[in-house]
Amino acid sequence: MNTGSNEPGEVAVASDDTGTDEVRSEQEQGLGSRAPEFIKARRALHVSWQVGVFVIGLAVVVTGIIMLPLPGPGWVVIFGGMAIWATEFVWAQLVLRWTKRKVTEAAQRALDPRVRRRNIILTTIGLVIVAVLVGIYVWKFGIVMPWKIKNQ
């Protein structure tokens, strides 16, 4: 197993001793920078590339965080920024892999018939409770439309 090198521009990857030339899936690809080889070959250029990727990813993540309380796809933008970081940084690749795994597990749990049945029952009960509360409020106070308010 190759644990890395002190040579500039080299990336730590696990060696594959099977000897087969199979196409690796995204999950099996080595971790590390995906910068072009001519950039990784020059230390100063590679560091500048990483700083640029970090700044762009940071801008996207901050935009996503701002979108969380505002209208917009905040979480999608945040994960987009993480994907930008994952092109260069191993920690972001690991976070993205963990997130994908958790989302897949949650989707599989949500598709389980027992869980779906329970969610439908709970949603129906919640909607009935809300309808009853709205009905009680309307019965007690009535509905006053804003355009029919009496002048005071």
Short mmCIF file of N, CA and C in Angstrom, two decimals:
data_model
loop_
_atom_site.label_atom_id
_atom_site.label_comp_id
_atom_site.label_asym_id
_atom_site.label_seq_id
_atom_site.Cartn_x
_atom_site.Cartn_y
_atom_site.Cartn_z
N MET A 1 0.84 -1.18 0.00
CA MET A 1 0.00 0.00 0.00
C MET A 1 0.87 1.23 0.00
N ASN A 2 0.60 2.14 -0.93
CA ASN A 2 1.35 3.37 -1.03
C ASN A 2 0.71 4.39 -0.11
N THR A 3 1.40 4.81 0.92
CA THR A 3 0.81 5.76 1.87
C THR A 3 1.18 7.19 1.54
N GLY A 4 1.77 7.41 0.42
CA GLY A 4 2.10 8.78 0.05
C GLY A 4 3.54 8.90 -0.33
N SER A 5 3.93 10.11 -0.62
CA SER A 5 5.29 10.36 -1.04
C SER A 5 5.66 11.76 -0.62
N ASN A 6 6.95 12.01 -0.51
CA ASN A 6 7.41 13.35 -0.20
C ASN A 6 7.62 14.17 -1.46
N GLU A 7 7.39 13.56 -2.60
CA GLU A 7 7.55 14.26 -3.86
C GLU A 7 6.40 15.25 -4.04
N PRO A 8 6.68 16.45 -4.53
CA PRO A 8 5.60 17.40 -4.74
C PRO A 8 4.65 16.93 -5.84
N GLY A 9 3.37 17.15 -5.61
CA GLY A 9 2.38 16.82 -6.62
C GLY A 9 1.88 15.39 -6.58
N GLU A 10 2.45 14.55 -5.73
CA GLU A 10 1.98 13.17 -5.67
C GLU A 10 0.86 13.04 -4.65
N VAL A 11 -0.01 12.09 -4.87
CA VAL A 11 -1.19 11.92 -4.06
C VAL A 11 -1.13 10.56 -3.38
N ALA A 12 -1.60 10.49 -2.14
CA ALA A 12 -1.65 9.22 -1.41
C ALA A 12 -2.84 8.42 -1.90
N VAL A 13 -2.57 7.23 -2.46
CA VAL A 13 -3.64 6.34 -2.92
C VAL A 13 -3.31 4.92 -2.48
N ALA A 14 -4.35 4.13 -2.33
CA ALA A 14 -4.15 2.73 -1.99
C ALA A 14 -3.81 1.96 -3.26
N SER A 15 -2.83 1.08 -3.18
CA SER A 15 -2.47 0.30 -4.37
C SER A 15 -3.44 -0.85 -4.55
N ASP A 16 -3.64 -1.23 -5.80
CA ASP A 16 -4.55 -2.32 -6.14
C ASP A 16 -3.70 -3.50 -6.59
N ASP A 17 -3.58 -4.52 -5.77
CA ASP A 17 -2.71 -5.65 -6.06
C ASP A 17 -3.40 -6.75 -6.86
N THR A 18 -4.62 -6.54 -7.32
CA THR A 18 -5.33 -7.59 -8.04
C THR A 18 -4.80 -7.75 -9.45
N GLY A 19 -4.24 -6.71 -10.02
CA GLY A 19 -3.67 -6.81 -11.35
C GLY A 19 -4.71 -6.68 -12.46
N THR A 20 -5.93 -6.40 -12.15
CA THR A 20 -6.95 -6.25 -13.18
C THR A 20 -7.08 -4.79 -13.56
N ASP A 21 -7.48 -4.56 -14.80
CA ASP A 21 -7.65 -3.20 -15.29
C ASP A 21 -9.12 -2.86 -15.39
N GLU A 22 -9.84 -3.07 -14.31
CA GLU A 22 -11.26 -2.76 -14.29
C GLU A 22 -11.46 -1.27 -14.09
N VAL A 23 -12.56 -0.78 -14.60
CA VAL A 23 -12.91 0.62 -14.38
C VAL A 23 -13.41 0.76 -12.97
N ARG A 24 -12.80 1.66 -12.23
CA ARG A 24 -13.20 1.84 -10.83
C ARG A 24 -14.42 2.73 -10.75
N SER A 25 -15.28 2.40 -9.83
CA SER A 25 -16.43 3.26 -9.59
C SER A 25 -15.97 4.46 -8.78
N GLU A 26 -16.86 5.42 -8.61
CA GLU A 26 -16.51 6.63 -7.85
C GLU A 26 -16.13 6.27 -6.42
N GLN A 27 -16.79 5.24 -5.86
CA GLN A 27 -16.53 4.84 -4.47
C GLN A 27 -15.13 4.26 -4.32
N GLU A 28 -14.59 3.64 -5.37
CA GLU A 28 -13.31 2.95 -5.27
C GLU A 28 -12.14 3.82 -5.71
N GLN A 29 -12.40 5.01 -6.26
CA GLN A 29 -11.32 5.87 -6.72
C GLN A 29 -10.48 6.32 -5.55
N GLY A 30 -9.20 6.55 -5.83
CA GLY A 30 -8.31 7.02 -4.79
C GLY A 30 -8.68 8.41 -4.34
N LEU A 31 -8.31 8.74 -3.13
CA LEU A 31 -8.59 10.06 -2.59
C LEU A 31 -7.47 11.01 -3.00
N GLY A 32 -7.78 12.25 -3.05
CA GLY A 32 -6.75 13.25 -3.32
C GLY A 32 -7.15 14.20 -4.42
N SER A 33 -6.18 14.99 -4.83
CA SER A 33 -6.40 16.06 -5.80
C SER A 33 -6.74 15.50 -7.18
N ARG A 34 -7.68 16.19 -7.84
CA ARG A 34 -8.01 15.83 -9.21
C ARG A 34 -7.55 16.93 -10.16
N ALA A 35 -6.58 17.71 -9.72
CA ALA A 35 -6.03 18.77 -10.56
C ALA A 35 -5.25 18.13 -11.72
N PRO A 36 -5.16 18.83 -12.85
CA PRO A 36 -4.37 18.29 -13.96
C PRO A 36 -2.92 18.04 -13.56
N GLU A 37 -2.30 17.11 -14.24
CA GLU A 37 -0.93 16.71 -13.87
C GLU A 37 0.07 17.86 -13.94
N PHE A 38 -0.06 18.75 -14.94
CA PHE A 38 0.91 19.84 -15.04
C PHE A 38 0.80 20.80 -13.86
N ILE A 39 -0.38 20.87 -13.23
CA ILE A 39 -0.55 21.71 -12.04
C ILE A 39 0.03 21.01 -10.82
N LYS A 40 -0.24 19.69 -10.71
CA LYS A 40 0.29 18.95 -9.55
C LYS A 40 1.81 18.84 -9.59
N ALA A 41 2.42 18.97 -10.75
CA ALA A 41 3.86 18.83 -10.87
C ALA A 41 4.60 20.04 -10.30
N ARG A 42 3.94 21.17 -10.19
CA ARG A 42 4.58 22.38 -9.68
C ARG A 42 3.93 22.77 -8.36
N ARG A 43 4.71 22.78 -7.31
CA ARG A 43 4.20 22.98 -5.95
C ARG A 43 3.46 24.32 -5.81
N ALA A 44 4.08 25.41 -6.27
CA ALA A 44 3.46 26.73 -6.11
C ALA A 44 2.14 26.81 -6.89
N LEU A 45 2.12 26.24 -8.08
CA LEU A 45 0.91 26.26 -8.89
C LEU A 45 -0.18 25.39 -8.25
N HIS A 46 0.23 24.25 -7.68
CA HIS A 46 -0.75 23.37 -7.04
C HIS A 46 -1.35 24.02 -5.79
N VAL A 47 -0.53 24.70 -4.99
CA VAL A 47 -1.04 25.38 -3.80
C VAL A 47 -1.98 26.51 -4.22
N SER A 48 -1.61 27.24 -5.28
CA SER A 48 -2.49 28.30 -5.77
C SER A 48 -3.81 27.72 -6.26
N TRP A 49 -3.74 26.59 -6.94
CA TRP A 49 -4.95 25.91 -7.41
C TRP A 49 -5.84 25.52 -6.23
N GLN A 50 -5.22 24.95 -5.18
CA GLN A 50 -6.00 24.55 -4.01
C GLN A 50 -6.61 25.75 -3.30
N VAL A 51 -5.88 26.84 -3.21
CA VAL A 51 -6.43 28.05 -2.59
C VAL A 51 -7.63 28.55 -3.40
N GLY A 52 -7.50 28.54 -4.72
CA GLY A 52 -8.61 28.96 -5.57
C GLY A 52 -9.83 28.08 -5.41
N VAL A 53 -9.61 26.76 -5.39
CA VAL A 53 -10.73 25.83 -5.20
C VAL A 53 -11.36 26.04 -3.83
N PHE A 54 -10.54 26.26 -2.80
CA PHE A 54 -11.07 26.49 -1.46
C PHE A 54 -11.92 27.76 -1.41
N VAL A 55 -11.44 28.83 -2.02
CA VAL A 55 -12.16 30.11 -1.98
C VAL A 55 -13.49 29.98 -2.74
N ILE A 56 -13.48 29.34 -3.90
CA ILE A 56 -14.71 29.17 -4.67
C ILE A 56 -15.69 28.28 -3.90
N GLY A 57 -15.20 27.17 -3.35
CA GLY A 57 -16.05 26.30 -2.55
C GLY A 57 -16.61 27.00 -1.33
N LEU A 58 -15.79 27.82 -0.68
CA LEU A 58 -16.24 28.58 0.48
C LEU A 58 -17.34 29.56 0.11
N ALA A 59 -17.17 30.23 -1.03
CA ALA A 59 -18.20 31.17 -1.48
C ALA A 59 -19.52 30.45 -1.73
N VAL A 60 -19.46 29.26 -2.33
CA VAL A 60 -20.67 28.50 -2.62
C VAL A 60 -21.32 28.02 -1.32
N VAL A 61 -20.51 27.53 -0.38
CA VAL A 61 -21.06 27.05 0.91
C VAL A 61 -21.67 28.20 1.69
N VAL A 62 -21.01 29.34 1.73
CA VAL A 62 -21.56 30.50 2.45
C VAL A 62 -22.87 30.95 1.80
N THR A 63 -22.94 30.93 0.47
CA THR A 63 -24.18 31.26 -0.22
C THR A 63 -25.29 30.30 0.17
N GLY A 64 -24.95 29.01 0.28
CA GLY A 64 -25.94 28.02 0.72
C GLY A 64 -26.40 28.25 2.14
N ILE A 65 -25.48 28.62 3.01
CA ILE A 65 -25.85 28.89 4.40
C ILE A 65 -26.77 30.11 4.48
N ILE A 66 -26.49 31.11 3.65
CA ILE A 66 -27.37 32.28 3.61
C ILE A 66 -28.75 31.89 3.10
N MET A 67 -28.81 30.94 2.17
CA MET A 67 -30.09 30.51 1.60
C MET A 67 -30.92 29.66 2.56
N LEU A 68 -30.32 29.14 3.62
CA LEU A 68 -31.10 28.28 4.52
C LEU A 68 -32.33 28.99 5.09
N PRO A 69 -32.21 30.19 5.68
CA PRO A 69 -33.43 30.84 6.17
C PRO A 69 -34.19 31.59 5.08
N LEU A 70 -33.55 31.83 3.95
CA LEU A 70 -34.18 32.56 2.85
C LEU A 70 -34.72 31.57 1.82
N PRO A 71 -35.53 32.05 0.90
CA PRO A 71 -35.99 31.15 -0.16
C PRO A 71 -34.82 30.73 -1.05
N GLY A 72 -34.76 29.48 -1.33
CA GLY A 72 -33.71 28.97 -2.20
C GLY A 72 -33.28 27.59 -1.75
N PRO A 73 -32.57 26.90 -2.61
CA PRO A 73 -32.14 25.53 -2.32
C PRO A 73 -30.86 25.51 -1.48
N GLY A 74 -30.94 25.91 -0.23
CA GLY A 74 -29.75 26.06 0.62
C GLY A 74 -28.92 24.80 0.75
N TRP A 75 -29.55 23.67 1.09
CA TRP A 75 -28.79 22.44 1.30
C TRP A 75 -28.16 21.95 0.01
N VAL A 76 -28.85 22.11 -1.11
CA VAL A 76 -28.29 21.69 -2.40
C VAL A 76 -27.04 22.50 -2.72
N VAL A 77 -27.09 23.79 -2.46
CA VAL A 77 -25.95 24.66 -2.72
C VAL A 77 -24.79 24.32 -1.79
N ILE A 78 -25.09 24.03 -0.53
CA ILE A 78 -24.03 23.65 0.42
C ILE A 78 -23.34 22.38 -0.05
N PHE A 79 -24.13 21.38 -0.45
CA PHE A 79 -23.51 20.14 -0.93
C PHE A 79 -22.78 20.36 -2.25
N GLY A 80 -23.22 21.32 -3.04
CA GLY A 80 -22.48 21.68 -4.25
C GLY A 80 -21.12 22.25 -3.91
N GLY A 81 -21.06 23.10 -2.89
CA GLY A 81 -19.78 23.63 -2.43
C GLY A 81 -18.88 22.54 -1.88
N MET A 82 -19.48 21.60 -1.16
CA MET A 82 -18.69 20.46 -0.67
C MET A 82 -18.14 19.64 -1.84
N ALA A 83 -18.92 19.50 -2.91
CA ALA A 83 -18.45 18.77 -4.09
C ALA A 83 -17.29 19.52 -4.75
N ILE A 84 -17.35 20.83 -4.75
CA ILE A 84 -16.23 21.61 -5.29
C ILE A 84 -14.98 21.37 -4.44
N TRP A 85 -15.14 21.42 -3.11
CA TRP A 85 -13.99 21.14 -2.25
C TRP A 85 -13.48 19.72 -2.44
N ALA A 86 -14.39 18.78 -2.70
CA ALA A 86 -13.99 17.38 -2.82
C ALA A 86 -13.12 17.13 -4.04
N THR A 87 -13.06 18.06 -4.98
CA THR A 87 -12.16 17.87 -6.12
C THR A 87 -10.71 18.02 -5.71
N GLU A 88 -10.46 18.62 -4.55
CA GLU A 88 -9.09 18.85 -4.11
C GLU A 88 -8.74 18.32 -2.74
N PHE A 89 -9.70 18.22 -1.84
CA PHE A 89 -9.37 17.94 -0.45
C PHE A 89 -9.95 16.60 -0.01
N VAL A 90 -9.11 15.78 0.60
CA VAL A 90 -9.51 14.44 1.03
C VAL A 90 -10.61 14.53 2.09
N TRP A 91 -10.52 15.46 3.03
CA TRP A 91 -11.53 15.56 4.09
C TRP A 91 -12.90 15.82 3.49
N ALA A 92 -12.98 16.64 2.44
CA ALA A 92 -14.27 16.91 1.81
C ALA A 92 -14.77 15.68 1.05
N GLN A 93 -13.86 14.91 0.47
CA GLN A 93 -14.26 13.68 -0.22
C GLN A 93 -14.85 12.69 0.78
N LEU A 94 -14.22 12.59 1.95
CA LEU A 94 -14.73 11.67 2.97
C LEU A 94 -16.08 12.13 3.51
N VAL A 95 -16.25 13.43 3.73
CA VAL A 95 -17.54 13.95 4.20
C VAL A 95 -18.62 13.71 3.16
N LEU A 96 -18.28 13.93 1.88
CA LEU A 96 -19.26 13.72 0.81
C LEU A 96 -19.64 12.25 0.69
N ARG A 97 -18.68 11.35 0.81
CA ARG A 97 -18.99 9.91 0.76
C ARG A 97 -19.89 9.52 1.93
N TRP A 98 -19.59 10.02 3.14
CA TRP A 98 -20.40 9.71 4.31
C TRP A 98 -21.82 10.23 4.11
N THR A 99 -21.95 11.45 3.57
CA THR A 99 -23.26 12.04 3.34
C THR A 99 -24.04 11.23 2.32
N LYS A 100 -23.40 10.83 1.23
CA LYS A 100 -24.08 10.02 0.21
C LYS A 100 -24.56 8.70 0.80
N ARG A 101 -23.73 8.10 1.63
CA ARG A 101 -24.11 6.82 2.26
C ARG A 101 -25.32 7.01 3.17
N LYS A 102 -25.32 8.07 3.98
CA LYS A 102 -26.44 8.32 4.88
C LYS A 102 -27.72 8.64 4.13
N VAL A 103 -27.63 9.40 3.05
CA VAL A 103 -28.81 9.73 2.26
C VAL A 103 -29.37 8.47 1.60
N THR A 104 -28.49 7.60 1.11
CA THR A 104 -28.94 6.35 0.51
C THR A 104 -29.62 5.46 1.54
N GLU A 105 -29.04 5.38 2.74
CA GLU A 105 -29.66 4.58 3.81
C GLU A 105 -31.03 5.15 4.18
N ALA A 106 -31.14 6.47 4.27
CA ALA A 106 -32.43 7.09 4.61
C ALA A 106 -33.46 6.84 3.52
N ALA A 107 -33.03 6.90 2.27
CA ALA A 107 -33.96 6.63 1.17
C ALA A 107 -34.44 5.18 1.21
N GLN A 108 -33.55 4.26 1.51
CA GLN A 108 -33.95 2.85 1.60
C GLN A 108 -34.92 2.63 2.76
N ARG A 109 -34.67 3.29 3.89
CA ARG A 109 -35.60 3.18 5.03
C ARG A 109 -36.96 3.78 4.69
N ALA A 110 -36.95 4.89 3.95
CA ALA A 110 -38.22 5.54 3.61
C ALA A 110 -39.04 4.70 2.64
N LEU A 111 -38.39 3.86 1.85
CA LEU A 111 -39.10 3.02 0.89
C LEU A 111 -39.62 1.73 1.51
N ASP A 112 -39.25 1.46 2.76
CA ASP A 112 -39.74 0.28 3.45
C ASP A 112 -41.26 0.41 3.63
N PRO A 113 -42.03 -0.60 3.25
CA PRO A 113 -43.50 -0.49 3.32
C PRO A 113 -44.03 -0.18 4.71
N ARG A 114 -43.44 -0.76 5.75
CA ARG A 114 -43.91 -0.48 7.11
C ARG A 114 -43.67 0.97 7.48
N VAL A 115 -42.52 1.51 7.12
CA VAL A 115 -42.20 2.90 7.44
C VAL A 115 -43.11 3.83 6.64
N ARG A 116 -43.36 3.52 5.37
CA ARG A 116 -44.25 4.35 4.56
C ARG A 116 -45.66 4.35 5.15
N ARG A 117 -46.14 3.18 5.55
CA ARG A 117 -47.48 3.08 6.14
C ARG A 117 -47.56 3.92 7.41
N ARG A 118 -46.54 3.81 8.26
CA ARG A 118 -46.51 4.59 9.50
C ARG A 118 -46.49 6.09 9.20
N ASN A 119 -45.69 6.50 8.22
CA ASN A 119 -45.62 7.93 7.87
C ASN A 119 -46.94 8.44 7.32
N ILE A 120 -47.62 7.64 6.53
CA ILE A 120 -48.92 8.05 5.99
C ILE A 120 -49.94 8.18 7.11
N ILE A 121 -49.94 7.24 8.05
CA ILE A 121 -50.87 7.29 9.18
C ILE A 121 -50.60 8.52 10.04
N LEU A 122 -49.32 8.78 10.36
CA LEU A 122 -48.98 9.95 11.19
C LEU A 122 -49.32 11.26 10.47
N THR A 123 -49.09 11.33 9.18
CA THR A 123 -49.43 12.53 8.42
C THR A 123 -50.94 12.76 8.42
N THR A 124 -51.69 11.69 8.24
CA THR A 124 -53.16 11.81 8.24
C THR A 124 -53.66 12.29 9.60
N ILE A 125 -53.14 11.71 10.68
CA ILE A 125 -53.54 12.13 12.02
C ILE A 125 -53.18 13.61 12.25
N GLY A 126 -51.99 14.01 11.82
CA GLY A 126 -51.58 15.41 11.97
C GLY A 126 -52.48 16.35 11.20
N LEU A 127 -52.85 15.98 9.96
CA LEU A 127 -53.74 16.83 9.16
C LEU A 127 -55.13 16.92 9.79
N VAL A 128 -55.63 15.83 10.36
CA VAL A 128 -56.93 15.85 11.02
C VAL A 128 -56.89 16.78 12.23
N ILE A 129 -55.83 16.71 13.03
CA ILE A 129 -55.69 17.58 14.20
C ILE A 129 -55.64 19.04 13.78
N VAL A 130 -54.88 19.36 12.73
CA VAL A 130 -54.80 20.74 12.25
C VAL A 130 -56.16 21.21 11.75
N ALA A 131 -56.86 20.35 11.01
CA ALA A 131 -58.19 20.72 10.49
C ALA A 131 -59.16 20.98 11.63
N VAL A 132 -59.12 20.16 12.68
CA VAL A 132 -60.00 20.38 13.83
C VAL A 132 -59.67 21.69 14.52
N LEU A 133 -58.39 21.99 14.72
CA LEU A 133 -58.00 23.25 15.35
C LEU A 133 -58.41 24.45 14.52
N VAL A 134 -58.24 24.39 13.21
CA VAL A 134 -58.67 25.49 12.33
C VAL A 134 -60.19 25.63 12.40
N GLY A 135 -60.90 24.51 12.40
CA GLY A 135 -62.36 24.56 12.50
C GLY A 135 -62.82 25.20 13.79
N ILE A 136 -62.20 24.86 14.91
CA ILE A 136 -62.55 25.46 16.21
C ILE A 136 -62.27 26.95 16.18
N TYR A 137 -61.15 27.35 15.62
CA TYR A 137 -60.80 28.78 15.56
C TYR A 137 -61.83 29.54 14.72
N VAL A 138 -62.17 29.00 13.56
CA VAL A 138 -63.14 29.66 12.68
C VAL A 138 -64.51 29.72 13.35
N TRP A 139 -64.92 28.66 14.03
CA TRP A 139 -66.21 28.64 14.72
C TRP A 139 -66.24 29.68 15.84
N LYS A 140 -65.11 29.81 16.55
CA LYS A 140 -65.04 30.72 17.70
C LYS A 140 -64.92 32.19 17.26
N PHE A 141 -64.02 32.46 16.29
CA PHE A 141 -63.72 33.84 15.93
C PHE A 141 -64.21 34.24 14.55
N GLY A 142 -64.53 33.31 13.71
CA GLY A 142 -64.97 33.61 12.35
C GLY A 142 -63.78 33.96 11.46
N ILE A 143 -64.09 34.19 10.21
CA ILE A 143 -63.05 34.55 9.24
C ILE A 143 -63.26 36.00 8.86
N VAL A 144 -62.23 36.81 9.04
CA VAL A 144 -62.29 38.21 8.66
C VAL A 144 -61.23 38.41 7.59
N MET A 145 -61.68 38.71 6.40
CA MET A 145 -60.74 38.94 5.30
C MET A 145 -60.14 40.34 5.45
N PRO A 146 -58.90 40.52 5.08
CA PRO A 146 -58.24 41.82 5.26
C PRO A 146 -58.92 42.93 4.50
N TRP A 147 -59.56 42.66 3.38
CA TRP A 147 -60.17 43.72 2.61
C TRP A 147 -61.57 44.06 3.11
N LYS A 148 -62.07 43.35 4.13
CA LYS A 148 -63.39 43.65 4.68
C LYS A 148 -63.30 44.15 6.12
N ILE A 149 -62.18 44.65 6.52
CA ILE A 149 -62.02 45.17 7.87
C ILE A 149 -62.73 46.52 7.96
N LYS A 150 -63.52 46.68 9.00
CA LYS A 150 -64.25 47.93 9.18
C LYS A 150 -63.28 49.04 9.57
N ASN A 151 -63.57 50.23 9.06
CA ASN A 151 -62.73 51.37 9.42
C ASN A 151 -62.99 51.72 10.89
N GLN A 152 -61.94 51.97 11.63
CA GLN A 152 -62.09 52.25 13.05
C GLN A 152 -61.90 53.69 13.35
#
